[in-house]
Structures are given as structure tokens and as C-alpha cells.
Short mmCIF file of C-alpha atoms in Angstrom, two decimals:
data_model
loop_
_atom_site.label_atom_id
_atom_site.label_comp_id
_atom_site.label_asym_id
_atom_site.label_seq_id
_atom_site.Cartn_x
_atom_site.Cartn_y
_atom_site.Cartn_z
CA UNK Q 13 310.27 159.73 -206.11
CA UNK Q 14 310.80 158.91 -209.82
CA UNK Q 15 314.04 157.14 -210.63
CA UNK Q 16 314.71 159.73 -213.36
CA UNK Q 17 315.90 162.29 -210.81
CA UNK Q 18 318.93 162.86 -208.64
CA UNK Q 19 317.30 161.81 -205.39
CA UNK Q 20 315.41 159.00 -207.08
CA UNK Q 21 318.53 156.88 -207.49
CA UNK Q 22 319.27 156.44 -203.79
CA UNK Q 23 319.16 152.73 -202.85
CA UNK Q 24 317.83 151.78 -206.30
CA UNK Q 25 319.30 148.75 -208.06
CA UNK Q 26 321.13 149.87 -211.21
CA UNK Q 27 323.02 147.74 -213.71
CA UNK Q 28 325.78 149.34 -215.80
CA UNK Q 29 326.35 147.26 -218.93
CA UNK Q 30 329.80 147.69 -220.46
CA UNK Q 31 333.07 148.54 -218.72
CA UNK Q 32 334.45 150.97 -221.25
CA UNK Q 33 335.25 154.56 -220.31
CA UNK Q 34 331.62 155.75 -220.15
CA UNK Q 35 330.61 152.71 -218.08
CA UNK Q 36 333.31 153.44 -215.52
CA UNK Q 37 332.20 157.07 -215.21
CA UNK Q 38 328.52 156.12 -214.99
CA UNK Q 39 329.36 153.70 -212.19
CA UNK Q 40 331.17 156.36 -210.18
CA UNK Q 41 328.27 158.78 -210.66
CA UNK Q 42 325.70 156.21 -209.57
CA UNK Q 43 327.76 155.33 -206.50
CA UNK Q 44 327.91 159.03 -205.58
CA UNK Q 45 324.12 159.21 -205.96
CA UNK Q 46 323.65 156.32 -203.53
CA UNK Q 47 322.54 153.65 -206.00
CA UNK Q 48 323.19 149.93 -205.51
CA UNK Q 49 325.33 149.30 -208.57
CA UNK Q 50 326.05 146.14 -210.48
CA UNK Q 51 328.56 146.50 -213.29
CA UNK Q 52 328.60 143.87 -216.02
CA UNK Q 53 330.59 142.99 -219.13
CA UNK Q 54 330.81 139.99 -221.46
CA UNK Q 55 334.61 139.99 -221.05
CA UNK Q 56 336.05 138.03 -218.13
CA UNK Q 57 337.35 139.75 -215.00
CA UNK Q 58 341.00 139.17 -215.89
CA UNK Q 59 340.52 141.12 -219.15
CA UNK Q 60 338.87 143.95 -217.21
CA UNK Q 61 341.39 144.14 -214.36
CA UNK Q 62 342.83 147.51 -215.42
CA UNK Q 63 339.34 149.07 -215.49
CA UNK Q 64 338.13 147.52 -212.23
CA UNK Q 65 341.15 148.66 -210.25
CA UNK Q 66 340.05 152.26 -210.82
CA UNK Q 67 336.68 151.72 -209.13
CA UNK Q 68 335.67 151.78 -205.50
CA UNK Q 69 334.37 148.21 -205.16
CA UNK Q 70 332.74 148.82 -201.77
CA UNK Q 71 329.13 147.68 -202.21
CA UNK Q 72 329.74 147.16 -205.95
CA UNK Q 73 328.62 143.91 -207.57
CA UNK Q 74 330.61 142.73 -210.59
CA UNK Q 75 329.27 140.29 -213.19
CA UNK Q 76 331.62 139.29 -216.01
CA UNK Q 77 332.01 136.65 -218.69
CA UNK Q 78 329.23 134.14 -219.26
CA UNK Q 79 327.52 135.31 -216.06
CA UNK Q 80 327.11 138.93 -217.15
CA UNK Q 81 323.50 138.52 -218.32
CA UNK Q 82 322.37 137.64 -214.79
CA UNK Q 83 322.94 141.29 -213.86
CA UNK Q 84 319.74 142.17 -215.73
CA UNK Q 85 317.42 139.83 -213.85
CA UNK Q 86 316.63 142.04 -210.84
CA UNK Q 87 317.29 145.70 -211.52
CA UNK Q 88 315.40 149.00 -211.52
CA UNK Q 89 317.48 150.69 -214.24
CA UNK Q 90 320.01 149.68 -216.89
CA UNK Q 91 322.72 152.06 -218.12
CA UNK Q 92 324.47 150.89 -221.28
CA UNK Q 93 327.70 151.94 -222.96
CA UNK Q 94 327.40 153.34 -226.53
CA UNK Q 95 328.98 150.21 -227.99
CA UNK Q 96 326.20 147.99 -226.59
CA UNK Q 97 323.43 147.61 -229.23
CA UNK Q 98 320.40 149.24 -227.65
CA UNK Q 99 317.91 146.99 -229.45
CA UNK Q 100 319.54 143.67 -228.56
CA UNK Q 101 317.10 140.88 -227.54
CA UNK Q 102 318.56 140.94 -224.04
CA UNK Q 103 317.67 144.61 -223.58
CA UNK Q 104 314.31 144.26 -225.31
CA UNK Q 105 313.42 141.66 -222.69
CA UNK Q 106 314.45 144.11 -219.95
CA UNK Q 107 312.20 146.79 -221.43
CA UNK Q 108 309.41 144.26 -221.64
CA UNK Q 109 309.49 144.05 -217.84
CA UNK Q 110 309.09 147.83 -217.63
CA UNK Q 111 312.72 148.53 -216.70
CA UNK Q 112 314.16 151.71 -218.29
CA UNK Q 113 317.27 151.29 -220.45
CA UNK Q 114 319.32 154.47 -220.86
CA UNK Q 115 322.85 155.49 -221.78
CA UNK Q 116 325.51 157.35 -219.83
CA UNK Q 117 324.59 160.58 -221.67
CA UNK Q 118 321.02 160.46 -220.37
CA UNK Q 119 322.15 159.54 -216.86
CA UNK Q 120 324.62 162.43 -216.65
CA UNK Q 121 322.02 164.91 -217.94
CA UNK Q 122 319.87 164.31 -214.84
CA UNK Q 123 322.61 165.91 -212.72
CA UNK Q 124 323.86 168.75 -214.92
CA UNK Q 125 322.88 172.29 -213.97
CA UNK Q 126 324.83 174.31 -216.56
CA UNK Q 127 323.44 174.84 -220.09
CA UNK Q 128 324.37 171.94 -222.35
CA UNK Q 129 325.71 172.55 -225.86
CA UNK Q 130 325.37 169.27 -227.78
CA UNK Q 131 326.95 168.69 -231.18
CA UNK Q 132 326.36 165.69 -233.41
CA UNK Q 133 326.89 164.78 -237.07
CA UNK Q 134 328.70 162.15 -239.09
CA UNK Q 135 331.95 164.10 -239.29
CA UNK Q 136 333.52 167.14 -237.64
CA UNK Q 137 332.01 166.72 -234.18
CA UNK Q 138 335.28 166.54 -232.28
CA UNK Q 139 336.87 169.45 -234.14
CA UNK Q 140 333.80 171.66 -233.65
CA UNK Q 141 333.38 170.81 -229.96
CA UNK Q 142 337.07 171.42 -229.25
CA UNK Q 143 337.01 174.74 -231.12
CA UNK Q 144 333.90 175.85 -229.18
CA UNK Q 145 335.71 174.99 -225.96
CA UNK Q 146 338.70 177.06 -227.06
CA UNK Q 147 336.51 180.05 -227.90
CA UNK Q 148 334.74 179.85 -224.53
CA UNK Q 149 338.02 179.48 -222.67
CA UNK Q 150 339.57 182.50 -224.41
CA UNK Q 151 336.43 184.45 -223.50
CA UNK Q 152 336.96 183.70 -219.80
CA UNK Q 153 334.07 181.22 -219.56
CA UNK Q 154 334.56 178.01 -217.58
CA UNK Q 155 333.32 175.15 -219.75
CA UNK Q 156 333.44 171.36 -219.61
CA UNK Q 157 334.36 169.86 -223.00
CA UNK Q 158 333.78 166.15 -223.48
CA UNK Q 159 331.14 163.52 -224.14
CA UNK Q 160 331.82 161.15 -227.03
CA UNK Q 161 334.98 163.22 -227.63
CA UNK Q 162 336.76 161.58 -224.71
CA UNK Q 163 335.77 162.54 -221.16
CA UNK Q 164 332.25 161.22 -220.37
CA UNK Q 165 329.62 163.72 -219.24
CA UNK Q 166 329.31 161.84 -215.97
CA UNK Q 167 332.62 163.39 -214.98
CA UNK Q 168 331.03 166.85 -215.26
CA UNK Q 169 328.09 165.62 -213.21
CA UNK Q 170 330.42 164.22 -210.54
CA UNK Q 171 331.96 167.66 -210.11
CA UNK Q 172 328.63 168.78 -208.69
CA UNK Q 173 329.01 166.35 -205.78
CA UNK Q 174 332.20 168.04 -204.63
CA UNK Q 175 330.33 171.02 -203.24
CA UNK Q 176 330.97 174.74 -203.61
CA UNK Q 177 329.93 176.93 -206.51
CA UNK Q 178 328.63 175.47 -209.78
CA UNK Q 179 331.75 174.07 -211.44
CA UNK Q 180 330.89 174.97 -215.06
CA UNK Q 181 329.15 177.78 -216.93
CA UNK Q 182 328.61 175.57 -219.99
CA UNK Q 183 328.76 171.87 -220.82
CA UNK Q 184 330.03 171.31 -224.38
CA UNK Q 185 329.35 167.75 -225.49
CA UNK Q 186 330.09 165.72 -228.57
CA UNK Q 187 327.13 163.37 -228.95
CA UNK Q 188 326.95 160.24 -231.11
CA UNK Q 189 323.96 158.56 -232.70
CA UNK Q 190 324.57 155.57 -230.43
CA UNK Q 191 324.21 157.79 -227.37
CA UNK Q 192 321.07 159.45 -228.73
CA UNK Q 193 319.35 156.08 -229.21
CA UNK Q 194 318.76 155.83 -225.45
CA UNK Q 195 317.84 159.37 -224.39
CA UNK Q 196 314.59 160.04 -222.53
CA UNK Q 197 314.79 163.53 -221.03
CA UNK Q 198 318.14 164.79 -222.39
CA UNK Q 199 317.52 168.41 -223.36
CA UNK Q 200 320.41 170.54 -224.62
CA UNK Q 201 320.07 174.31 -224.52
CA UNK Q 202 321.95 174.50 -227.82
CA UNK Q 203 321.91 171.53 -230.21
CA UNK Q 204 323.40 171.13 -233.66
CA UNK Q 205 323.61 168.52 -236.40
CA UNK Q 206 326.68 169.35 -238.51
CA UNK Q 207 326.12 166.93 -241.39
CA UNK Q 208 324.83 163.46 -242.19
CA UNK Q 209 326.32 160.95 -244.58
CA UNK Q 210 325.96 157.18 -244.58
CA UNK Q 211 327.81 155.62 -241.66
CA UNK Q 212 327.47 152.81 -239.13
CA UNK Q 213 325.52 150.63 -241.56
CA UNK Q 214 326.79 147.70 -239.53
CA UNK Q 215 324.54 148.98 -236.72
CA UNK Q 216 321.56 150.49 -238.57
CA UNK Q 217 319.37 148.64 -241.05
CA UNK Q 218 318.64 151.76 -243.12
CA UNK Q 219 320.04 155.26 -243.60
CA UNK Q 220 316.70 156.64 -242.41
CA UNK Q 221 317.16 154.87 -239.08
CA UNK Q 222 320.59 156.52 -238.69
CA UNK Q 223 319.17 159.96 -239.56
CA UNK Q 224 316.35 159.49 -237.05
CA UNK Q 225 318.86 158.72 -234.30
CA UNK Q 226 320.75 161.93 -235.06
CA UNK Q 227 317.53 163.99 -235.12
CA UNK Q 228 316.72 162.93 -231.54
CA UNK Q 229 319.18 165.60 -230.35
CA UNK Q 230 316.33 168.12 -230.84
CA UNK Q 231 313.58 165.90 -229.40
CA UNK Q 232 313.18 167.49 -225.97
CA UNK Q 233 314.03 171.08 -226.84
CA UNK Q 234 311.51 173.88 -226.35
CA UNK Q 235 311.09 177.41 -227.68
CA UNK Q 236 313.59 178.55 -225.03
CA UNK Q 237 316.39 176.55 -226.69
CA UNK Q 238 318.51 176.94 -229.85
CA UNK Q 239 318.95 174.56 -232.77
CA UNK Q 240 321.68 175.00 -235.38
CA UNK Q 241 321.32 173.28 -238.77
CA UNK Q 242 323.70 172.82 -241.68
CA UNK Q 243 321.48 174.24 -244.41
CA UNK Q 244 323.75 172.87 -247.14
CA UNK Q 245 322.99 169.30 -246.08
CA UNK Q 246 319.58 168.20 -247.36
CA UNK Q 247 319.09 165.55 -244.69
CA UNK Q 248 319.88 168.03 -241.92
CA UNK Q 249 317.84 170.89 -243.39
CA UNK Q 250 314.83 168.55 -243.63
CA UNK Q 251 314.76 168.27 -239.84
CA UNK Q 252 313.63 171.87 -239.46
CA UNK Q 253 309.80 171.42 -239.49
CA UNK Q 254 309.88 169.11 -236.47
CA UNK Q 255 312.10 171.33 -234.32
CA UNK Q 256 310.44 173.37 -231.56
CA UNK Q 257 313.54 175.38 -230.65
CA UNK Q 258 314.59 178.67 -232.25
CA UNK Q 259 316.39 177.66 -235.46
CA UNK Q 260 319.70 179.07 -236.64
CA UNK Q 261 321.63 177.93 -239.68
CA UNK Q 262 325.05 177.89 -241.23
CA UNK Q 263 325.61 177.80 -244.95
CA UNK Q 264 328.08 178.67 -247.68
CA UNK Q 265 325.26 180.58 -249.36
CA UNK Q 266 322.76 183.24 -248.32
CA UNK Q 267 320.81 182.42 -245.16
CA UNK Q 268 317.69 184.34 -246.06
CA UNK Q 269 317.37 182.40 -249.30
CA UNK Q 270 317.14 179.24 -247.23
CA UNK Q 271 314.36 180.59 -245.03
CA UNK Q 272 316.50 181.11 -241.93
CA UNK Q 273 317.09 184.59 -240.58
CA UNK Q 274 319.89 183.94 -238.09
CA UNK Q 275 323.21 182.18 -238.37
CA UNK Q 276 326.54 182.09 -240.15
CA UNK Q 277 326.98 182.45 -243.90
CA UNK Q 278 329.62 182.79 -246.61
CA UNK Q 279 329.48 186.12 -248.42
CA UNK Q 280 332.00 187.43 -250.93
CA UNK Q 281 334.96 185.46 -249.60
CA UNK Q 282 334.26 186.06 -245.94
CA UNK Q 283 332.32 184.51 -243.09
CA UNK Q 284 329.46 186.68 -241.80
CA UNK Q 285 327.23 186.38 -238.75
CA UNK Q 286 323.60 187.48 -238.62
CA UNK Q 287 322.10 187.57 -235.13
CA UNK Q 288 319.16 189.52 -233.73
CA UNK Q 289 318.76 191.45 -236.98
CA UNK Q 290 322.39 192.56 -237.23
CA UNK Q 291 324.97 191.27 -239.73
CA UNK Q 292 328.68 191.45 -238.95
CA UNK Q 293 331.80 190.22 -240.73
CA UNK Q 294 333.65 187.46 -238.86
CA UNK Q 295 336.76 186.84 -240.96
CA UNK Q 296 338.04 185.83 -244.39
CA UNK Q 297 338.73 182.18 -245.25
CA UNK Q 298 342.49 182.64 -245.19
CA UNK Q 299 342.23 183.78 -241.56
CA UNK Q 300 340.89 180.36 -240.51
CA UNK Q 301 343.82 178.04 -239.83
CA UNK Q 302 341.90 174.78 -240.23
CA UNK Q 303 342.37 173.30 -243.74
CA UNK Q 304 339.61 172.07 -246.05
CA UNK Q 305 336.10 173.15 -246.97
CA UNK Q 306 334.62 170.80 -244.37
CA UNK Q 307 336.53 172.66 -241.67
CA UNK Q 308 335.09 175.93 -242.92
CA UNK Q 309 331.67 174.48 -242.04
CA UNK Q 310 332.97 173.37 -238.64
CA UNK Q 311 334.35 176.86 -237.99
CA UNK Q 312 330.98 178.38 -238.91
CA UNK Q 313 329.17 176.12 -236.47
CA UNK Q 314 331.60 176.90 -233.65
CA UNK Q 315 331.23 180.61 -234.34
CA UNK Q 316 327.43 180.41 -234.13
CA UNK Q 317 327.57 178.63 -230.77
CA UNK Q 318 330.14 181.01 -229.34
CA UNK Q 319 328.20 184.10 -230.37
CA UNK Q 320 325.09 182.63 -228.72
CA UNK Q 321 327.22 182.30 -225.56
CA UNK Q 322 328.11 186.02 -225.84
CA UNK Q 323 331.78 185.49 -226.67
CA UNK Q 324 333.40 188.67 -228.04
CA UNK Q 325 333.84 188.67 -231.81
CA UNK Q 326 337.50 189.63 -231.45
CA UNK Q 327 338.11 186.53 -229.33
CA UNK Q 328 336.31 184.31 -231.84
CA UNK Q 329 338.48 185.66 -234.65
CA UNK Q 330 341.60 185.05 -232.60
CA UNK Q 331 340.62 181.42 -231.95
CA UNK Q 332 339.84 180.81 -235.63
CA UNK Q 333 343.25 182.19 -236.57
CA UNK Q 334 345.18 180.14 -233.99
CA UNK Q 335 343.34 176.81 -233.71
CA UNK Q 336 345.38 174.08 -235.48
CA UNK Q 337 342.82 171.29 -235.26
CA UNK Q 338 342.71 168.17 -233.11
CA UNK Q 339 344.79 165.07 -232.83
CA UNK Q 340 344.04 162.41 -235.48
CA UNK Q 341 342.09 164.79 -237.75
CA UNK Q 342 344.30 165.90 -240.68
CA UNK Q 343 347.08 166.21 -238.13
CA UNK Q 344 350.48 167.08 -239.58
CA UNK Q 345 353.00 164.57 -238.20
CA UNK Q 346 356.27 165.11 -240.01
CA UNK Q 347 357.89 166.28 -243.22
CA UNK Q 348 360.57 163.86 -244.39
CA UNK Q 349 362.56 164.09 -247.62
CA UNK Q 350 359.99 166.44 -249.10
CA UNK Q 351 357.05 164.19 -248.14
CA UNK Q 352 354.38 165.29 -245.65
CA UNK Q 353 352.90 162.62 -243.36
CA UNK Q 354 349.31 163.29 -242.22
CA UNK Q 355 347.40 161.45 -239.47
CA UNK Q 356 343.67 161.33 -240.18
CA UNK Q 357 342.90 158.24 -238.08
CA UNK Q 358 339.50 159.78 -237.21
CA UNK Q 359 338.58 159.35 -240.87
CA UNK Q 360 336.55 156.22 -240.13
CA UNK Q 361 333.96 156.59 -242.90
CA UNK Q 362 333.87 157.25 -246.63
CA UNK Q 363 332.76 160.86 -246.41
CA UNK Q 364 335.61 161.75 -244.05
CA UNK Q 365 338.14 160.24 -246.46
CA UNK Q 366 336.65 162.14 -249.41
CA UNK Q 367 337.03 165.38 -247.49
CA UNK Q 368 340.58 164.50 -246.51
CA UNK Q 369 341.55 163.75 -250.12
CA UNK Q 370 340.16 167.10 -251.27
CA UNK Q 371 342.17 168.96 -248.61
CA UNK Q 372 345.50 168.50 -250.42
CA UNK Q 373 346.75 169.65 -253.81
CA UNK Q 374 349.75 167.30 -253.80
CA UNK Q 375 349.76 163.68 -255.05
CA UNK Q 376 348.65 161.32 -252.24
CA UNK Q 377 349.81 157.97 -250.97
CA UNK Q 378 346.75 156.74 -249.07
CA UNK Q 379 346.82 154.21 -246.23
CA UNK Q 380 343.30 152.83 -245.68
CA UNK Q 381 341.51 149.84 -244.23
CA UNK Q 382 340.44 148.36 -240.92
CA UNK Q 383 337.11 146.97 -239.78
CA UNK Q 384 334.35 147.54 -242.32
CA UNK Q 385 331.36 149.48 -240.94
CA UNK Q 386 329.24 148.84 -244.02
CA UNK Q 387 330.52 151.90 -245.88
CA UNK Q 388 329.89 152.49 -249.58
CA UNK Q 389 333.51 152.25 -250.74
CA UNK Q 390 332.45 152.74 -254.37
CA UNK Q 391 332.02 156.43 -253.57
CA UNK Q 392 335.81 156.60 -253.14
CA UNK Q 393 336.55 155.30 -256.63
CA UNK Q 394 336.70 158.58 -258.56
CA UNK Q 395 338.58 160.54 -255.89
CA UNK Q 396 341.13 157.73 -255.46
CA UNK Q 397 341.60 157.43 -259.21
CA UNK Q 398 342.11 161.18 -259.53
CA UNK Q 399 344.16 161.98 -256.40
CA UNK Q 400 345.94 158.83 -255.17
CA UNK Q 401 349.17 157.53 -256.71
CA UNK Q 402 349.54 154.53 -254.36
CA UNK Q 403 346.85 152.88 -252.23
CA UNK Q 404 348.19 150.86 -249.29
CA UNK Q 405 345.58 148.63 -247.64
CA UNK Q 406 345.55 147.12 -244.14
CA UNK Q 407 343.12 145.23 -241.92
CA UNK Q 408 339.98 143.17 -242.40
CA UNK Q 409 338.47 145.43 -245.08
CA UNK Q 410 341.56 145.27 -247.34
CA UNK Q 411 340.12 142.62 -249.70
CA UNK Q 412 336.87 144.51 -250.21
CA UNK Q 413 338.66 147.83 -250.69
CA UNK Q 414 341.03 146.19 -253.18
CA UNK Q 415 338.12 144.82 -255.18
CA UNK Q 416 336.20 148.11 -255.27
CA UNK Q 417 339.22 150.36 -255.90
CA UNK Q 418 341.12 148.05 -258.24
CA UNK Q 419 341.40 150.82 -260.87
CA UNK Q 420 343.89 152.69 -258.67
CA UNK Q 421 347.30 152.81 -260.38
CA UNK Q 422 349.19 151.06 -257.57
CA UNK Q 423 347.60 148.96 -254.81
CA UNK Q 424 349.74 147.43 -252.08
CA UNK Q 425 348.50 145.06 -249.36
CA UNK Q 426 350.38 145.48 -246.07
CA UNK Q 427 350.19 142.97 -243.18
CA UNK Q 428 350.57 145.66 -240.50
CA UNK Q 429 350.56 149.40 -240.00
CA UNK Q 430 354.33 149.28 -239.60
CA UNK Q 431 354.69 147.65 -243.00
CA UNK Q 432 352.25 150.19 -244.49
CA UNK Q 433 354.24 153.16 -243.18
CA UNK Q 434 357.53 151.69 -244.39
CA UNK Q 435 356.04 150.98 -247.82
CA UNK Q 436 354.57 154.49 -248.01
CA UNK Q 437 357.94 156.03 -247.15
CA UNK Q 438 359.51 154.03 -249.96
CA UNK Q 439 357.03 154.84 -252.74
CA UNK Q 440 356.17 158.47 -251.88
CA UNK Q 441 357.98 160.97 -254.09
CA UNK Q 442 359.16 164.37 -252.87
CA UNK Q 443 356.29 166.85 -253.01
CA UNK Q 444 353.63 164.27 -252.13
CA UNK Q 445 351.55 163.47 -249.04
CA UNK Q 446 351.30 160.21 -247.13
CA UNK Q 447 347.79 160.19 -245.66
CA UNK Q 448 346.41 157.74 -243.10
CA UNK Q 449 342.65 158.05 -243.60
CA UNK Q 450 341.24 154.55 -243.13
CA UNK Q 451 337.50 154.78 -244.07
CA UNK Q 452 337.06 152.02 -241.47
CA UNK Q 453 336.88 151.39 -237.76
CA UNK Q 454 340.06 150.44 -235.94
CA UNK Q 455 338.96 147.54 -233.76
CA UNK Q 456 340.41 144.75 -235.89
CA UNK Q 457 344.01 145.80 -235.13
CA UNK Q 458 343.89 148.56 -232.49
CA UNK Q 459 342.19 149.56 -229.25
CA UNK Q 460 340.50 152.52 -230.97
CA UNK Q 461 341.18 155.20 -233.58
CA UNK Q 462 343.38 157.07 -231.10
CA UNK Q 463 345.61 154.04 -230.62
CA UNK Q 464 345.82 153.65 -234.40
CA UNK Q 465 346.73 157.30 -234.88
CA UNK Q 466 349.35 157.33 -232.16
CA UNK Q 467 350.96 154.17 -233.48
CA UNK Q 468 351.05 155.74 -236.94
CA UNK Q 469 352.76 158.84 -235.56
CA UNK Q 470 355.31 156.79 -233.64
CA UNK Q 471 356.12 154.76 -236.76
CA UNK Q 472 356.47 157.87 -238.92
CA UNK Q 473 358.70 159.62 -236.40
CA UNK Q 474 360.86 156.49 -236.16
CA UNK Q 475 361.67 156.57 -239.88
CA UNK Q 476 365.30 157.51 -240.52
CA UNK Q 477 365.89 161.12 -241.58
#
């Protein structure tokens, strides 16, 4: 029996590389499937104690620290975490011996029985996936919502081992380019690329390589599946000729003029849906609670998916009216002395920050910086000059940001997020916005973007009234 099947994993030697959240879930899934699992990480066991305590170590082999590479010597399959570079020399050598190297996304897909809705893109993935989940929930449909968003897909697959009826009607997954690098058979019933701008240039040698990774979301689809494209994004729209699935689109212009007959469009101040030859009004822009033009696109994508899942239009409208957004994405934290504090810790790339800056009419005090991902910070120059009164910089990328954005009226270097928040509270005038939107990864100072965002919120809420 082929290893790429549920039964094919029994008694097979599998190495899970990386003990982050997806690695832990993949390990539990493999144990449930009867595999002989070795879990490995370059960190030492003391650093990984909190993760290891959550695993059943019966029959589990653990390789950590300098010894972790030995886990790849005798194995039938390697499952890597998204943060592990898939083209590393170590893994290339494994492939050279004919051993498959996959990610947790691919592994979980072997076990999933419900239709998979997979959403990728540079920005907006988490918001769109969460909104789809809300629309499905309000329509009485039982859906799993996770993936790169937070809960690994292996957790949905594990639910199938608990017996009884199928646990989910739909699997709604946020999917990253890192995860798509290692797919083999992953085939979503509904797949969408929301947008593509330059990101992760610390991982990819060229923008074309990054685009190609995103496009793999459609790779295994057939004519029985659905593909949703952002027709306003040239890089996304260019994927259409290679897609075998039925193509839908979303656009802030006429669909038919873009050569797509079905999807979601912007017409005379309102969102409209065209499906199966019938056009219907969805709602007006002011009825969508999410702020910003980028969130209008996210709302369009979520609407298209939900209509394909046969959610009632009235329920979709209700969700669009009520949905406030997600944590760490233009999240309102507090209003203090006439100043609004906004947490956009998910703004880890230049394009996200540009969209955040355009979402407010008020003067902005911007807190930015962190670990540089190879972003083109020069693209921020005009928006910062026009919208930002004070630029407060933190983290490893602060010197580079300072050099590129030196024309900003006031630039302040802060040694910590605490100092940045205190400085922002001092310089922000009533009627302005303090915006944390870093344009960088968080790993120089924080566990992840969530840790950064939550620390920001705690610091803001601790400011005296």
C-alpha cells in the first residue's frame, strides 16, 4: 500500500521536523495512524519541554539539538513545519534517496473527507477565512476553521479517528506559500488567491518563485472544483489559463469585462453576486462593518465562497454587517484622550502597512519595525510622508527603516515596545491614531505576531486614563 494513504502509514517510519504547533499536531495524527514517529528539532530538549509534555511519548523517538539531523538517516517519510526551508541541503539529500518530504497540510489532506476550502494570498487570508467560517456557522453548517490561521488541519483529521458521524461539513483553511511548497496531492474543492504582493523575500530568491508557490493551490484541482481569483490583481488574474477548475472572480469592476461570468463585483456603490446566470445585490459598502478597501475585497471573496456553499443571502448580509474583524488586524484597542490606538500586528509586510495607512482619515503615529523579511520599504515613503506625523521604530529593521523613511517629519527610535507605546501616547495629539503596523516579522523581539499584538494591547490598556 502506498505511503500516501491512510492505511499506508501503519508501521512506517516517519520523521516530523520542527516542534512548532503544526509539528505537534502532525505527530499526534501520525501516532493515531499507527506510524513509527521520530520528532526532531534543532533546539535542545530543555527548550522544547513545554511542547513535549503535550505529546504521548509512548513509542515516540525524540531527536533534539545537534543530534536532530540523525532523524533523517533512516525514514520512509519526512513531514516538515512551514518554518523549515523546504529546499535546504539536508532535505535535498533526503529527496535524493527517494524519501518524500511533505508538510503538515499535505499530511492532513490524506485524512480529510469533507470538502476543503483553501484560501491563500499575501494579505487578508485570516480575515477572509474567519469571515467564511462565520457565514457558514450562521447558516447552520458545521465547519472547521484553521490551517495557517492557528489550529493545524491535522486537528480536523484527528477528529475522524474519534468515530461516529463525519465531524465537519466543510474544512476552511488558511494556506501559506510555505505550506504549498510541499504539497503533492492536496486538492481543495474551492481554492482562492486573494492577492499577491512582494513578501518573504528572505525565503524566495525572486518574486516569480513566490508567485509560483501561491499558484500551487490550484495544481491538483479538476473541472469538478472551483477556483476564485482576484481579477484586480494582475499576478493573480494571470494564473487563469493554467487552472483546470471552474473559475470565478471578484473585482471592483464589471466581471464580464474581465472575461469571467461568475463571481462578485462592485456595481454602482453596491456589491453584487452573479452565479449560474443570475445577478443579485448583496449589500452596499456602508453595510460592511470591516474598514478599508482591502477588506471590501476580503468580504467579496468570503461572499463568493459562502454562496458556493449554499448559504442564504440574508445570512451572508447579516454576517457582513456584524463581523468586526479579527484580532491583530486593524483591531481597535482603546480610545484615550481623543487618540485611537489600533493593533495591526498582522501587518508584517509593506503592502499590509500601506492598506492600514489608507484605512484612516486622521493623522497617524506609526509604530513599525521588527525582523526584516526583505521588504521594499521604499514603497512606504510617500504614504508615510503624507499620512504619518511621527514614526516610532523598534527592532532589528529600525536602522534600515530610518534610512529609507528619513523624510518623515519626526522619527523616534525606541528600545522596546513599551517605550514605543509610551512615546506614542506622549506625541499623539487628540484626533489622531496610534497604529502598530510593523511591516516586519516579529521574531526578533516576540514569539510571533500574536504575542507582539497582545503585548501592545496590554501596554496600551495600562496607560493612565
